[in-house]
Short mmCIF file of C-alpha atoms in Angstrom, two decimals:
data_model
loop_
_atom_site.label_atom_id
_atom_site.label_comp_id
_atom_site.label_asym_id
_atom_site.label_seq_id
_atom_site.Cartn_x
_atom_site.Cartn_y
_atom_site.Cartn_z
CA UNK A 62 -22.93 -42.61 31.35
CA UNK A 63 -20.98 -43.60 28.07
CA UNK A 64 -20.40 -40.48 25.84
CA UNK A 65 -20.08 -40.58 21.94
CA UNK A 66 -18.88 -37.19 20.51
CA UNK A 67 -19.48 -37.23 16.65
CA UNK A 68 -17.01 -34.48 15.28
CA UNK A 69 -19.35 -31.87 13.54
CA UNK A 70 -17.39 -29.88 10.69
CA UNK A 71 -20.22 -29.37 8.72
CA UNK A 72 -19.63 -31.96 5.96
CA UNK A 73 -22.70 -34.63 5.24
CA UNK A 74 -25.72 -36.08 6.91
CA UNK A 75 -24.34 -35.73 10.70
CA UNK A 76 -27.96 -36.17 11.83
CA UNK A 77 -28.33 -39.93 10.93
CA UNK A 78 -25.61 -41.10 12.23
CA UNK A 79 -26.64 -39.44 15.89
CA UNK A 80 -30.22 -41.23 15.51
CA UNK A 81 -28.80 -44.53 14.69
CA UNK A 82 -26.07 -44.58 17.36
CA UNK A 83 -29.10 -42.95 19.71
CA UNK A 84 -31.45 -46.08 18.31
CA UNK A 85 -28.70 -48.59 19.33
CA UNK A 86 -27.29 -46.99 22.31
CA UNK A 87 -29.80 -45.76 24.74
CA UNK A 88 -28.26 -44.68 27.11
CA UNK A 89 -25.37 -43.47 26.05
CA UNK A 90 -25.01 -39.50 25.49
CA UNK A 91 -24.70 -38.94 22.17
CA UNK A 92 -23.32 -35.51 20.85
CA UNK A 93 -22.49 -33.31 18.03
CA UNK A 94 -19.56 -31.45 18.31
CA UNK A 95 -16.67 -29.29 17.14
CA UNK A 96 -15.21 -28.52 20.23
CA UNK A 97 -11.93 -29.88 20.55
CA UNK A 98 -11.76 -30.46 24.63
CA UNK A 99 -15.31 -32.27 23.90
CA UNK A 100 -13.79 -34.71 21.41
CA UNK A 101 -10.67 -35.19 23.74
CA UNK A 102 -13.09 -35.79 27.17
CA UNK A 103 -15.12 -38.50 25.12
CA UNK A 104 -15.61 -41.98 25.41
CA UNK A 105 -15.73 -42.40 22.03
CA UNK A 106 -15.53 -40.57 19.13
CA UNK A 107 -17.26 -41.05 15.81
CA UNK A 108 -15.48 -39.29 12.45
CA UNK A 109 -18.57 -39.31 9.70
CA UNK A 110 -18.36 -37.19 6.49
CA UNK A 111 -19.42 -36.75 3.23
CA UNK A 112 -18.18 -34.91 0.25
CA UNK A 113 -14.74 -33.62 -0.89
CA UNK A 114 -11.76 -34.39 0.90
CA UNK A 115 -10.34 -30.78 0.50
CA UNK A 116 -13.24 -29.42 2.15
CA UNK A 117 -12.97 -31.91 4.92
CA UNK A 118 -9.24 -31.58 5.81
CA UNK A 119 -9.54 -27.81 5.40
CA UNK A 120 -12.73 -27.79 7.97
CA UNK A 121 -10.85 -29.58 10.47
CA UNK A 122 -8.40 -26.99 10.10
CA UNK A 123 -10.25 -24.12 10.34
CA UNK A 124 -12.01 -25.63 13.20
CA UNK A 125 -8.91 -26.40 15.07
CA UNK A 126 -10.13 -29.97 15.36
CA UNK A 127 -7.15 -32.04 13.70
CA UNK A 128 -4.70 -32.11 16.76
CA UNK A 129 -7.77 -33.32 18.85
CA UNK A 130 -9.03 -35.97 15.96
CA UNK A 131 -5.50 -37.54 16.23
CA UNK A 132 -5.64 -36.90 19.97
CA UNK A 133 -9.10 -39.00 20.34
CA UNK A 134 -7.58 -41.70 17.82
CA UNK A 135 -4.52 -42.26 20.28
CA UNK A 136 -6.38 -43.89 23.03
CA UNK A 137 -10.15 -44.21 22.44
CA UNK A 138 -12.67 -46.50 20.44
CA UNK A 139 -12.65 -44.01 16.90
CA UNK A 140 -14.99 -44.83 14.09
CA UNK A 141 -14.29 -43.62 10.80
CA UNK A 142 -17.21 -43.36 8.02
CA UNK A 143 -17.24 -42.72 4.14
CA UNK A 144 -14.89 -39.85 4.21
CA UNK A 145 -13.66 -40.56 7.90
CA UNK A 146 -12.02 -43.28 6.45
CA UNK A 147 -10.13 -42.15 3.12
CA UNK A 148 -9.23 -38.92 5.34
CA UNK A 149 -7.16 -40.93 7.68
CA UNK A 150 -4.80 -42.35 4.89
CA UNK A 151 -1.69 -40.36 3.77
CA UNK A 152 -2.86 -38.68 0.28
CA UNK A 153 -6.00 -38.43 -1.88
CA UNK A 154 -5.96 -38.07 -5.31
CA UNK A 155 -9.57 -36.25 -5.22
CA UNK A 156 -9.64 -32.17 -5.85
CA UNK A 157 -5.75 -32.19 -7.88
CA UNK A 158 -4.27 -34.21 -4.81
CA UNK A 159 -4.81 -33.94 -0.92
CA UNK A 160 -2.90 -34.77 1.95
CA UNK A 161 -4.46 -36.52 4.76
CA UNK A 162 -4.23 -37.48 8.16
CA UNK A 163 -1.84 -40.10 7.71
CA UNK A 164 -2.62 -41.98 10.23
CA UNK A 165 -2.73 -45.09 8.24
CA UNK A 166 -0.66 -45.92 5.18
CA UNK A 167 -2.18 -45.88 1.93
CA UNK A 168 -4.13 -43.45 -0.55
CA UNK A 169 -7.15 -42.56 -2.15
CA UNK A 170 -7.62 -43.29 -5.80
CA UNK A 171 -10.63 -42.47 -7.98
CA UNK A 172 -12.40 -45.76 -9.69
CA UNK A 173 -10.37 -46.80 -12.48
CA UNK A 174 -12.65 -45.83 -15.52
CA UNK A 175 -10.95 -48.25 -17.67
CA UNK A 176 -11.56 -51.10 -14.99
CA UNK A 177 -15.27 -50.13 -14.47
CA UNK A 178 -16.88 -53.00 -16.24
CA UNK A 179 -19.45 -56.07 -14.85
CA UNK A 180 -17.32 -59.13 -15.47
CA UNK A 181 -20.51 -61.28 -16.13
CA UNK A 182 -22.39 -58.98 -17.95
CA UNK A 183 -19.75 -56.56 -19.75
CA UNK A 184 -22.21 -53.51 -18.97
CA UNK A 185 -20.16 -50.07 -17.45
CA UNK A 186 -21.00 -49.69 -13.97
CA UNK A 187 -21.02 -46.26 -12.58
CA UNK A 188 -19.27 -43.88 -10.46
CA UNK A 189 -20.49 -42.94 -8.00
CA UNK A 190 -20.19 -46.59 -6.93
CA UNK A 191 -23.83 -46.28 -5.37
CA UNK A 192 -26.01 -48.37 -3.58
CA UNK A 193 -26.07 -51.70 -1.60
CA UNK A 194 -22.71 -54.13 -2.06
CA UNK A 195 -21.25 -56.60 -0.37
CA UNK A 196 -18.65 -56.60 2.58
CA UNK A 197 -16.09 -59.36 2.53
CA UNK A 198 -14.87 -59.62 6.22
CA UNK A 199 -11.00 -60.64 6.23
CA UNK A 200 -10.18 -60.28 9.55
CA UNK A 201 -12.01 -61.37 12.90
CA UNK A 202 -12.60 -58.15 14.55
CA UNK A 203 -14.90 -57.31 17.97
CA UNK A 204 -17.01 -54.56 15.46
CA UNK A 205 -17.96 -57.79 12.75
CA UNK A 206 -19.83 -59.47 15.51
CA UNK A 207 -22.78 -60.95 14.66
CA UNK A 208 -22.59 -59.42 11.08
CA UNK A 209 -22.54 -62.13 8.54
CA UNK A 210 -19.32 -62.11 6.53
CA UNK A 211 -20.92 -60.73 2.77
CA UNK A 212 -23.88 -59.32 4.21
CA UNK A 213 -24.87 -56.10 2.53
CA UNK A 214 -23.90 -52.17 3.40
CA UNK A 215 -24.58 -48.89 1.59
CA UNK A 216 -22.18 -47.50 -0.07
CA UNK A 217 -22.17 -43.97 -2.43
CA UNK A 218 -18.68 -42.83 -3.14
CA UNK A 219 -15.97 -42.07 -6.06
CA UNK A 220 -13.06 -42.45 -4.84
CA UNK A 221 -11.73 -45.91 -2.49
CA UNK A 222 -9.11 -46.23 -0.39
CA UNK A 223 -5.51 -48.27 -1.47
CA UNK A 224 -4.64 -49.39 1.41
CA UNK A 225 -0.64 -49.63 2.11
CA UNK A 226 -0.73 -52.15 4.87
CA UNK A 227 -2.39 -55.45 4.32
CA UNK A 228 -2.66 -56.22 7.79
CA UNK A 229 -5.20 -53.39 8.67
CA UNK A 230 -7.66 -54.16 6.47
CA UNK A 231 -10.80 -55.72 7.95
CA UNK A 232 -13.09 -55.88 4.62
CA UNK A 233 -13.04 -55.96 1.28
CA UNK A 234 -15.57 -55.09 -1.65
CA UNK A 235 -16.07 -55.89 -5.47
CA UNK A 236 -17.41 -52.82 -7.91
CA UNK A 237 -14.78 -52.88 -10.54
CA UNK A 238 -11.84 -53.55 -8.54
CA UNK A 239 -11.38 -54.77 -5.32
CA UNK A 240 -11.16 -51.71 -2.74
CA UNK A 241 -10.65 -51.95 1.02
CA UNK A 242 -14.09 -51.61 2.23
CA UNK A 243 -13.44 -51.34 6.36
CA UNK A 244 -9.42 -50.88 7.82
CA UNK A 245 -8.45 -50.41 11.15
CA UNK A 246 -5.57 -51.12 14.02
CA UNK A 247 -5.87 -50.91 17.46
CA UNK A 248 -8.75 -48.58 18.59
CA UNK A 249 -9.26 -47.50 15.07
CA UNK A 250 -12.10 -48.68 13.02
CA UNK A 251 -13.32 -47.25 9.59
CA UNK A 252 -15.60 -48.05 7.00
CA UNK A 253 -16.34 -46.90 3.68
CA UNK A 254 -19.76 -47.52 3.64
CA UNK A 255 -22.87 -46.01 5.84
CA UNK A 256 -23.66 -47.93 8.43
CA UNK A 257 -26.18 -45.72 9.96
CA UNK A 258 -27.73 -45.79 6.23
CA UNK A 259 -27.31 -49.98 5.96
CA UNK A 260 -30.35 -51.05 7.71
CA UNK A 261 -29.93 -54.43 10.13
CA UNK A 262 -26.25 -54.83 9.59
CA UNK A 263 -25.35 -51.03 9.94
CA UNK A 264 -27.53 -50.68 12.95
CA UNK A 265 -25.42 -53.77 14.20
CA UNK A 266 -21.85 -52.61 13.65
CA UNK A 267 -22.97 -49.53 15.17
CA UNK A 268 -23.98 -51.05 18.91
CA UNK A 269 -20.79 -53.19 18.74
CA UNK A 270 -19.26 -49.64 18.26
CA UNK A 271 -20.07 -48.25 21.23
CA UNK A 272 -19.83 -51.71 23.24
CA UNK A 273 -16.24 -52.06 22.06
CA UNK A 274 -13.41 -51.40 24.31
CA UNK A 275 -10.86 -50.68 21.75
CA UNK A 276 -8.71 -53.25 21.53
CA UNK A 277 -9.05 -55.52 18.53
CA UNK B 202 -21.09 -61.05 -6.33
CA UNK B 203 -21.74 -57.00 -6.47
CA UNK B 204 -23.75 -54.29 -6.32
CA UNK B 205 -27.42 -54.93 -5.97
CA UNK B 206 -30.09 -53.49 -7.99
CA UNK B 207 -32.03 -50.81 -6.13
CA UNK B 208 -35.74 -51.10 -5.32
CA UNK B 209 -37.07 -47.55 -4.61
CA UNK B 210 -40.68 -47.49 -3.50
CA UNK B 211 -42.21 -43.70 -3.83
CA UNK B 212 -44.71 -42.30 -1.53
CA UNK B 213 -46.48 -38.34 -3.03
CA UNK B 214 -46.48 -36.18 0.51
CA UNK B 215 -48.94 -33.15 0.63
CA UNK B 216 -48.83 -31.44 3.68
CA UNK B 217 -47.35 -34.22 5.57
CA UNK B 218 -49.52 -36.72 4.52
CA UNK B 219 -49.25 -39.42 1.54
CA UNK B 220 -51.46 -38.95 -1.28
CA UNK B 221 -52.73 -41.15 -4.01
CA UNK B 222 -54.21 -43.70 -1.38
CA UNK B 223 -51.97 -46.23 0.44
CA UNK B 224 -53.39 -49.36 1.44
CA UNK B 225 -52.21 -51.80 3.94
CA UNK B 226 -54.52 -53.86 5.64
CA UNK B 227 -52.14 -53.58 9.10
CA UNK B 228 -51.56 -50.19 9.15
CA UNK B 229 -54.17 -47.60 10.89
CA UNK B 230 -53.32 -44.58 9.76
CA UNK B 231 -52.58 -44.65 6.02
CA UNK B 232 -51.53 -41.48 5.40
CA UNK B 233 -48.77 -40.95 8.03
CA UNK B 234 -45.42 -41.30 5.28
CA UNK B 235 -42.85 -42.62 8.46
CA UNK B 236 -45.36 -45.27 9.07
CA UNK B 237 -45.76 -46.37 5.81
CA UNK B 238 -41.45 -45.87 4.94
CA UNK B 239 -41.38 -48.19 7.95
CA UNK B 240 -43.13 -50.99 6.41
CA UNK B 241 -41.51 -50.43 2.86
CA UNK B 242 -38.28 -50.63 5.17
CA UNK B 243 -39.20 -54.12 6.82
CA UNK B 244 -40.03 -55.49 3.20
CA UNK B 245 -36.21 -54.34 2.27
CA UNK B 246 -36.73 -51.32 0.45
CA UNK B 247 -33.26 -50.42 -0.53
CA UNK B 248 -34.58 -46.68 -0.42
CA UNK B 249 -37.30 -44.39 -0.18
CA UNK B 250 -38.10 -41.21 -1.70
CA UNK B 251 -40.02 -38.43 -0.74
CA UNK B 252 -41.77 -36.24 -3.16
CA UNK B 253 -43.49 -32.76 -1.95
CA UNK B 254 -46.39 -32.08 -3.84
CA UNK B 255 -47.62 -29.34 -1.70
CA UNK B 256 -48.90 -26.05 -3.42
CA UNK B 257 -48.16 -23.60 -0.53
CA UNK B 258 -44.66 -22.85 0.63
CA UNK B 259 -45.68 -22.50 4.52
CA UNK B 260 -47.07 -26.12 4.16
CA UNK B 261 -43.63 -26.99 2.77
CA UNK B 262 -42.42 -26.88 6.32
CA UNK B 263 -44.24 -29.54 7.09
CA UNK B 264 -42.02 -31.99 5.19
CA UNK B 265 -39.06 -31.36 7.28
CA UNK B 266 -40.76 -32.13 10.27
CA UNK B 267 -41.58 -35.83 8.20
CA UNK B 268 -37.68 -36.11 7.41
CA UNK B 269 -36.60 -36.09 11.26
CA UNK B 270 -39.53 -38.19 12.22
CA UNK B 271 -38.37 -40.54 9.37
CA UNK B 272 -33.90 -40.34 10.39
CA UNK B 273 -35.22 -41.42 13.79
CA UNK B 274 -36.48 -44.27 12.96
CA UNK B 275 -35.90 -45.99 9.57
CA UNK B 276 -32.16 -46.15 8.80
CA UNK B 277 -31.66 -46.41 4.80
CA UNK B 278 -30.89 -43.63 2.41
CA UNK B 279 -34.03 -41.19 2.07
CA UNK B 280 -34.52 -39.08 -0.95
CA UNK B 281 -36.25 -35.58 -0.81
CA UNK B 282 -37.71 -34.34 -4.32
CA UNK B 283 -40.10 -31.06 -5.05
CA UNK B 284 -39.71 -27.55 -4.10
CA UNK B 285 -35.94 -27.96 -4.07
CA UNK B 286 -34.93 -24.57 -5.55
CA UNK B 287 -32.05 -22.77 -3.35
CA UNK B 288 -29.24 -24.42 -1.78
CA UNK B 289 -30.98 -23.31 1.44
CA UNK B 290 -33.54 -25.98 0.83
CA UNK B 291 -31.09 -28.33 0.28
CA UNK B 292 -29.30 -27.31 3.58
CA UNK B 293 -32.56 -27.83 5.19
CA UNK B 294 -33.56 -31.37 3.96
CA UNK B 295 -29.80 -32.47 4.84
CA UNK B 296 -29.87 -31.20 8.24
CA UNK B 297 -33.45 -32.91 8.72
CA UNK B 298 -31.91 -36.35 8.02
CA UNK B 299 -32.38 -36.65 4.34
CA UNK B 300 -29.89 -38.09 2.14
CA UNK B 301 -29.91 -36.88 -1.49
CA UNK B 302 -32.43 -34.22 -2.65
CA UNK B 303 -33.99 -34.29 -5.86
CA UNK B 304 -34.14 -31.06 -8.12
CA UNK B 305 -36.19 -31.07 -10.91
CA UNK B 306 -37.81 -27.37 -12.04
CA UNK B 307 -35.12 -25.51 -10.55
CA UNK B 308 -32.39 -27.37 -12.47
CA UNK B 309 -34.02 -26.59 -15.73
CA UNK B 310 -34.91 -22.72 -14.70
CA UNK B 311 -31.23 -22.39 -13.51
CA UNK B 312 -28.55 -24.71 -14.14
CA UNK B 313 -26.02 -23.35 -12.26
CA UNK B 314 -27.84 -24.06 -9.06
CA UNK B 315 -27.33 -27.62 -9.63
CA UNK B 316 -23.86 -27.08 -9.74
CA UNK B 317 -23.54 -24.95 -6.78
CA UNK B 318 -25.66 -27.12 -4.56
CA UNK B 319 -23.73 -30.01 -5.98
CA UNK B 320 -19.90 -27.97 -4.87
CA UNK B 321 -21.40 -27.22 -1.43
CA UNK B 322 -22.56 -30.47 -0.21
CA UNK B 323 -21.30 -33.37 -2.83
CA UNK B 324 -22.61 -34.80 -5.79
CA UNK B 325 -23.74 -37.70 -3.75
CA UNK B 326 -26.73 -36.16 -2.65
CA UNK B 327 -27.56 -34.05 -5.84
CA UNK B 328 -30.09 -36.46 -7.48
CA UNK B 329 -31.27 -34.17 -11.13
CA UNK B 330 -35.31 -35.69 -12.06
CA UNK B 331 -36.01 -35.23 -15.23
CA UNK B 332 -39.39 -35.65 -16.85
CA UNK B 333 -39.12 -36.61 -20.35
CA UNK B 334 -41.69 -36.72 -23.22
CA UNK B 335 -41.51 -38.49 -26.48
CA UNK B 336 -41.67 -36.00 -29.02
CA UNK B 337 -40.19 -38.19 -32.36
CA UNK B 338 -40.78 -42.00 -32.69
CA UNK B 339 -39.26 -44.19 -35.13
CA UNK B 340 -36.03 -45.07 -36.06
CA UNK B 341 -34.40 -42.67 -34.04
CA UNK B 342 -36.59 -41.52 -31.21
CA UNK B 343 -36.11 -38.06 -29.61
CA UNK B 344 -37.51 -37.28 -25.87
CA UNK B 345 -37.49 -33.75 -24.10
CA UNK B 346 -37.42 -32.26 -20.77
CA UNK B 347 -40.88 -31.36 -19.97
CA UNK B 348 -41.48 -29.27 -16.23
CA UNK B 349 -44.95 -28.92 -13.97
CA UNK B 350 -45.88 -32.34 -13.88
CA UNK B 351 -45.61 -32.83 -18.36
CA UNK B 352 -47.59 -29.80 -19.06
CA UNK B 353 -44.86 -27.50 -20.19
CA UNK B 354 -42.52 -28.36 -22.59
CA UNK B 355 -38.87 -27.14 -22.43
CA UNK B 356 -37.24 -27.97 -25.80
CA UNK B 357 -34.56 -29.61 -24.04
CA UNK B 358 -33.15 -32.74 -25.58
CA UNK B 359 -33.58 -35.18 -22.74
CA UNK B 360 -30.26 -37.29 -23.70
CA UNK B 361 -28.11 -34.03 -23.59
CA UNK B 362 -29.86 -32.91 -20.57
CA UNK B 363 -28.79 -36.03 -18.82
CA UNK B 364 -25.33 -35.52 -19.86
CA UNK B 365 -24.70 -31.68 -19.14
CA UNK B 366 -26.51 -32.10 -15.48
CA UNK B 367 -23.66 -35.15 -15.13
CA UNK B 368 -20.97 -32.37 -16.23
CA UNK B 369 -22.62 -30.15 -13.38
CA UNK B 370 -22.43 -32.18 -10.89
CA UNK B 371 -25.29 -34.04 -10.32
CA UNK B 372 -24.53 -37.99 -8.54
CA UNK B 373 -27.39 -39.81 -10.14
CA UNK B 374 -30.51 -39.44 -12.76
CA UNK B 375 -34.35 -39.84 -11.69
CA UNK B 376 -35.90 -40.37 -14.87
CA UNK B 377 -39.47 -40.61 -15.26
CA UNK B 378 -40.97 -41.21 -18.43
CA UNK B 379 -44.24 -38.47 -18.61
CA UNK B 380 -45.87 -40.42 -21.03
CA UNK B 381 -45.73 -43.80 -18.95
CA UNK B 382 -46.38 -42.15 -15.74
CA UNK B 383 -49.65 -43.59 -14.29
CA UNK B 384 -50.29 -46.07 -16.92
CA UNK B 385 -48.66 -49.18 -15.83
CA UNK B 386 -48.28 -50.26 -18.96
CA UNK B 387 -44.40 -50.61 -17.66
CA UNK B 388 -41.48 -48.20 -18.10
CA UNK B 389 -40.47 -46.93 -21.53
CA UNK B 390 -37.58 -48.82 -21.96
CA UNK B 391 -36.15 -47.29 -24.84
CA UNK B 392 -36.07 -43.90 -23.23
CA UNK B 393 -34.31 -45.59 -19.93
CA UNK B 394 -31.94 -47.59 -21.94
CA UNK B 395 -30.66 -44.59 -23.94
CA UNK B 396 -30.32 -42.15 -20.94
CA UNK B 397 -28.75 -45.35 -19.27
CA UNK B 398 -25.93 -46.16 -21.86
CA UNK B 399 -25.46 -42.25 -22.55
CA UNK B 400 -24.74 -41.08 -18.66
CA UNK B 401 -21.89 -42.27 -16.24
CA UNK B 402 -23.89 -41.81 -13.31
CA UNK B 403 -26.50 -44.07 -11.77
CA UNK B 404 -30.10 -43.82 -13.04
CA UNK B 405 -33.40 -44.54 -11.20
CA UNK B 406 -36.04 -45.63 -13.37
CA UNK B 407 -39.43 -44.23 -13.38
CA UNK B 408 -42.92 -44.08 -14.45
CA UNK B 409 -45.29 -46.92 -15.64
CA UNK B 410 -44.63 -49.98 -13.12
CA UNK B 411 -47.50 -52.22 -13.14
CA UNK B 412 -46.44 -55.39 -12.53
CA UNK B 413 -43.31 -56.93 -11.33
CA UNK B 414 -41.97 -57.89 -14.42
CA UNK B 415 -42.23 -54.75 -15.85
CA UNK B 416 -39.16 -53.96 -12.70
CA UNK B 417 -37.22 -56.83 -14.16
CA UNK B 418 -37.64 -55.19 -17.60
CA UNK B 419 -36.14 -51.68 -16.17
CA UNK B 420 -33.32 -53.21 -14.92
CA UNK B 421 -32.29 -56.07 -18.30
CA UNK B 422 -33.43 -54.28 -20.78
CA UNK B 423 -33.33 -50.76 -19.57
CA UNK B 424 -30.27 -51.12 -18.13
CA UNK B 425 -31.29 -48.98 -15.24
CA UNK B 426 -29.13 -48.97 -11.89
CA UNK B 427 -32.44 -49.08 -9.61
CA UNK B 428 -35.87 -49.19 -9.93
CA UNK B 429 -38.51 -46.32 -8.39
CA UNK B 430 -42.45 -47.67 -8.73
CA UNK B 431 -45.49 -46.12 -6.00
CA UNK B 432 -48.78 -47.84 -7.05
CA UNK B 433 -47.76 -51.05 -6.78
CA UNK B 434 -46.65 -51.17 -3.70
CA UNK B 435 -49.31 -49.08 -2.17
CA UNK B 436 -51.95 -51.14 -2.58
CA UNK B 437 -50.75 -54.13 -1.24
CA UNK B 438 -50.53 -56.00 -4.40
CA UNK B 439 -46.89 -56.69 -4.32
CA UNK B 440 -44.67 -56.15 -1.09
CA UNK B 441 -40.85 -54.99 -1.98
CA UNK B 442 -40.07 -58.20 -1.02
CA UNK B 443 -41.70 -60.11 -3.50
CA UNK B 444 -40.36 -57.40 -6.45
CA UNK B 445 -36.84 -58.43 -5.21
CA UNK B 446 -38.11 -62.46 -4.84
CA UNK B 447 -39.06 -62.33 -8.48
CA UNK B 448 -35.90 -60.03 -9.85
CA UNK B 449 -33.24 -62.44 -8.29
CA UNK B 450 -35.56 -65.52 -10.38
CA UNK B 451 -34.50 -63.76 -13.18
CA UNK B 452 -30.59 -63.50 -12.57
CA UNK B 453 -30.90 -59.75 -11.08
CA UNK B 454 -28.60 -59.42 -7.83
CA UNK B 455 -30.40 -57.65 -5.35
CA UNK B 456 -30.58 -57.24 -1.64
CA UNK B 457 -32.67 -59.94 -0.04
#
């Protein structure tokens, strides 16, 4: 039986995204966990979160869970969501500045308040950038499959990712600027967005998740 | 192309069961909330909320059995609203499946506990609802924070209230207009449109919705980020779907 550990550090709603991989993957054995040899003996690990950054990195500290995050994202299909994705980049600028994983180049910025306008309508959009937006798929990956390219995700967040290397980003989204909506290489994947929150399409890119053999 | 307006379809829970009479012709039992957020879901709701009307805190359990029957199944954002009032409830809701909570009372009562619940677990769950009253027309109108369902006034200015619950924390604005609420005479758009230009923060539109274009109005000339409305839905007279049909008619980007 397929396993999916989703690391459990105590930061956001850890619950839905068990019951939506559970809804799409039947049979596999989903778990929560913060047990480092768990994460390591997975399948397939899932990295969700929600919050601040500081509190995030420091969890995974205190937990003893970073060397087996980067450990699982050496070899095995890894998901990254909302914070699992901006953690993975080399600095945030959220909480007076915070280093993270750095396992892919880039960092973290908060929306631009002087670039947070509608260009039709002029209005100020707000931050958090909340609520249902488009994806723009620009490259072909396994996880897109049978997603349409602009179909809609839910987002809620303040801060997007910059990222460094043009060639792992998957998807892009309008609010303002342009922000890297999904990146990824090899058996990474991450999103900025909820997919276990986004209906159809999130429900989708989740059971290509835990189809997906990790190589892009 | 960009963020869509937010439909928000409310359902009143009291002791686990809806209130205020939903009717759909397909549905059997009509008072089971995960049923009914299921068929709000297929129609596209972008959300759902929850709100707890129920007197007695032992019945208040109840609801948190309805939030993990509802993360099983129905996979959009959920929002949990009354009897929020320590960050143990809010610990609760979260770790039932919900998404945001709303705090209303308890915000006004204590502050501060909006901005601890909002440093524990993220501003993006910390949805402030405030209830606000007209208390000056005219040029210049003046609304205020009123708490227990309108019948007790706070002398809180609801503009500034909006803005120092922003400062505190708080990720988005449930605003329901008191003296709209259960009208349908439509949303007071003056009120949303001033709390909407005054706040950075998303704000949800309430109170009033009796037709669909009184949605479209919430959204042009309220300004409003999303949209919450319960009786219209309930009894069958519109469907989500046809509140989105007619707000992208009138240039509104939404979710279809």
């Amino acid at each position: 039986m397929s396993t999916v550990a989703v690391i459990d550090y105590g930061m956001g709603n850890l619950r839905s995204v068990c019951k939506a991989l559970e809804h799409v993957a039947p049979t596999a054995r989903v778990f929560l966990t913060a047990d480092p040899d768990a994460l390591v003996r997975a399948d397939r690990v899932v990295f969700p979160g929600q919050g601040a950054i500081g509190g995030c990195i420091a969890e995974l500290d205190r937990l003893s869970l970073r060397a087996a995050v980067l450990q699982a994202m050496d070899n095995k299909p890894f998901l990254g969501i909302c914070l699992g994705l901006q953690a993975l980049y080399d600095f945030s600028e959220e909480g007076g500045g915070t280093k993270g994983l750095g396992v892919l180049p880039g960092r973290v910025a908060l929306f631009p308040s002087e670039r947070m306008h509608d260009a039709r309508s002029g209005q100020a959009l707000k931050v958090p950038h909340m609520g249902w937006n488009q994806v723009h798929q620009v490259a072909g990956h396994p996880l897109w499959q049978g997603i349409d390219q602009d179909a809609r995700f839910y987002f809620v967040h303040s801060y997007y990712a910059d990222a460094g290397d043009r060639g792992q980003v998957m998807a892009v989204t309008e609010y303002g600027i342009r922000f890297t909506s999904a990146a990824g290489r090899e058996n990474i994947f991450a999103v900025q967005f909820h997919p276990e929150k986004s209906q159809q399409a999130g429900l989708k890119l989740l059971e290509n998740f835990v189809s997906w053999d990790g190589t892009a | 192309m960009g963020l869509a307006k937010r439909v928000i379809p409310c359902l009143d829970v009291d002791n686990g069961r809806v209130v205020k009479g939903v009717r759909f012709v397909d549905i059997r039992d009509a008072g089971d909330p995960v049923e009914i957020a299921r068929r709000y879901d297929q129609q596209g709701a972008d959300e759902i909320t929850f709100l707890d009307i129920t007197a007695s805190s032992d019945n208040r359990r109840t609801m948190v059995h309805v939030v993990e029957a509802m993360a099983e199944q129905v996979f959009i954002p959920l929002t949990v609203g009354g009897g929020i009032r320590q960050i143990e409830d809010v610990r609760r809701m979260l770790g039932a499946g919900a998404d945001k909570v709303a705090i209303n009372t308890a915000a006004v009562a204590n502050p501060e506990f909006v901005q601890e619940a909002a440093g524990h677990f993220g501003s993006q769950c910390i949805v402030v609802a405030i209830d606000a009253k007209q208390v000056k027309a005219g040029e210049s109108p003046r609304w205020e924070v009123f708490t227990h369902g309108g019948r007790r006034a706070t002398g809180i200015d609801a503009v500034s209230w909006a803005l120092r619950m922003t400062e505190y924390g708080a990720g988005e604005i449930l605003l329901t207009s008191m003296d709209r609420d259960g009208t349908r005479d439509g949303f007071d758009l003056a009120l949303v449109r001033t709390v909407c230009d005054a706040v950075p923060i998303p704000v949800i539109a309430s109170g009033g919705v009796g037709n669909l274009d009184h949605l479209v109005d919430g959204i042009l000339q309220g300004h409003a980020d999303a949209v919450l409305a319960a009786s219209i839905f309930h009894f069958g007279e519109y469907t989500v779907g046809d509140a989105k049909r007619r707000m992208a008619e009138c240039g509104i980007e939404v979710r279809l």
